[in-house]
Coordinates of C-alpha atoms in Angstrom, one line a residue:
X1 CA -40.8 13.3 1.4
X2 CA -38.4 10.5 0.7
X3 CA -34.7 11.2 0.4
X4 CA -32.6 9.5 -2.1
X5 CA -29.1 8.4 -1.2
X6 CA -26.4 8.1 -3.9
X7 CA -24.0 5.3 -3.4
X8 CA -21.1 4.5 -5.7
X9 CA -21.5 1.1 -7.6
X10 CA -20.5 -1.8 -5.3
X11 CA -18.3 -3.3 -8.0
X12 CA -16.2 -0.2 -8.3
X13 CA -15.8 -0.1 -4.5
X14 CA -14.8 -3.8 -4.4
X15 CA -12.3 -3.3 -7.2
X16 CA -10.6 -0.5 -5.3
X17 CA -10.5 -2.5 -2.1
X18 CA -9.1 -5.5 -4.0
X19 CA -6.4 -3.4 -5.7
X20 CA -5.5 -1.8 -2.3
X21 CA -5.2 -5.2 -0.7
X22 CA -3.1 -6.6 -3.5
X23 CA -0.8 -3.6 -3.3
X24 CA -0.4 -4.2 0.5
X25 CA 0.5 -7.8 -0.2
X26 CA 3.1 -6.7 -2.7
X27 CA 4.7 -4.3 -0.3
X28 CA 4.5 -6.9 2.5
X29 CA 6.2 -9.4 0.2
X30 CA 9.0 -7.0 -0.6
X31 CA 9.4 -6.2 3.1
X32 CA 9.4 -9.9 4.0
X33 CA 12.2 -10.4 1.5
X34 CA 14.4 -8.2 3.6
X35 CA 14.6 -8.3 7.4
X36 CA 15.3 -4.9 8.9
X37 CA 18.1 -5.2 11.4
X38 CA 18.1 -1.8 13.2
X39 CA 15.5 -2.1 16.0
X40 CA 14.1 1.5 15.6
X41 CA 13.8 1.1 11.9
X42 CA 12.1 -2.3 12.3
X43 CA 9.6 -0.7 14.8
X44 CA 9.0 2.2 12.3
X45 CA 8.3 -0.3 9.5
X46 CA 5.8 -2.1 11.7
X47 CA 4.1 1.2 12.5
X48 CA 3.7 2.1 8.8
X49 CA 2.2 -1.3 8.1
X50 CA -0.2 -0.8 11.0
X51 CA -1.1 2.7 9.7
X52 CA -1.8 1.2 6.2
X53 CA -4.2 -1.3 7.7
X54 CA -6.0 1.4 9.7
X55 CA -6.5 3.6 6.6
X56 CA -7.8 0.5 4.6
X57 CA -10.1 -0.3 7.4
X58 CA -11.4 3.3 7.4
X59 CA -12.1 3.0 3.7
X60 CA -13.9 -0.4 4.1
X61 CA -15.9 0.8 7.1
X62 CA -17.0 3.9 5.3
X63 CA -18.4 2.0 2.4
X64 CA -15.4 2.6 0.1
X65 CA -15.2 6.3 0.5
X66 CA -11.9 7.5 -0.8
X67 CA -11.7 10.5 1.5
X68 CA -11.1 12.8 -1.5
X69 CA -8.3 10.6 -2.7
X70 CA -6.2 11.4 0.3
X71 CA -6.5 7.9 1.8
X72 CA -4.8 6.3 -1.2
X73 CA -2.2 9.1 -1.2
X74 CA -1.5 8.4 2.5
X75 CA -1.2 4.6 1.7
X76 CA 1.2 5.3 -1.1
X77 CA 3.3 7.6 1.1
X78 CA 3.4 5.0 3.9
X79 CA 4.5 2.3 1.4
X80 CA 7.2 4.7 0.1
X81 CA 8.3 5.2 3.8
X82 CA 8.6 1.4 4.2
X83 CA 10.8 1.2 1.2
X84 CA 13.0 4.1 2.5
X85 CA 13.3 2.4 5.9
X86 CA 14.6 -0.8 4.1
X87 CA 17.0 1.2 2.1
X88 CA 18.2 3.1 5.2
X89 CA 18.8 -0.1 7.0
X90 CA 20.7 -1.6 4.1
X91 CA 22.9 1.6 4.0
X92 CA 23.4 1.3 7.7
X93 CA 24.4 -2.3 7.4
X94 CA 26.9 -1.6 4.6
X95 CA 28.5 1.4 6.4
X96 CA 28.5 0.4 10.1
X97 CA 29.8 -3.2 10.4

């Protein structure tokens, strides 16, 4: 008896990967536009970028599985964390000179 595997259309998977990649580039561009000065916040920002890449790699390596939508939610939360780190560093710079 042959089993039939159901795979999502490749075009849909590629579109999601491209969108995720472009979003990462946008966040990286925003982050590049501001250099975080506090060393711990800078390290945390690098860790969030690394985590985003790991989640995206998991998606790509698992044939575009979305992990129930949780992978994208995690990426969004990590991008939000990066922005908060930037804002926190800006606040620190403005109030502790």
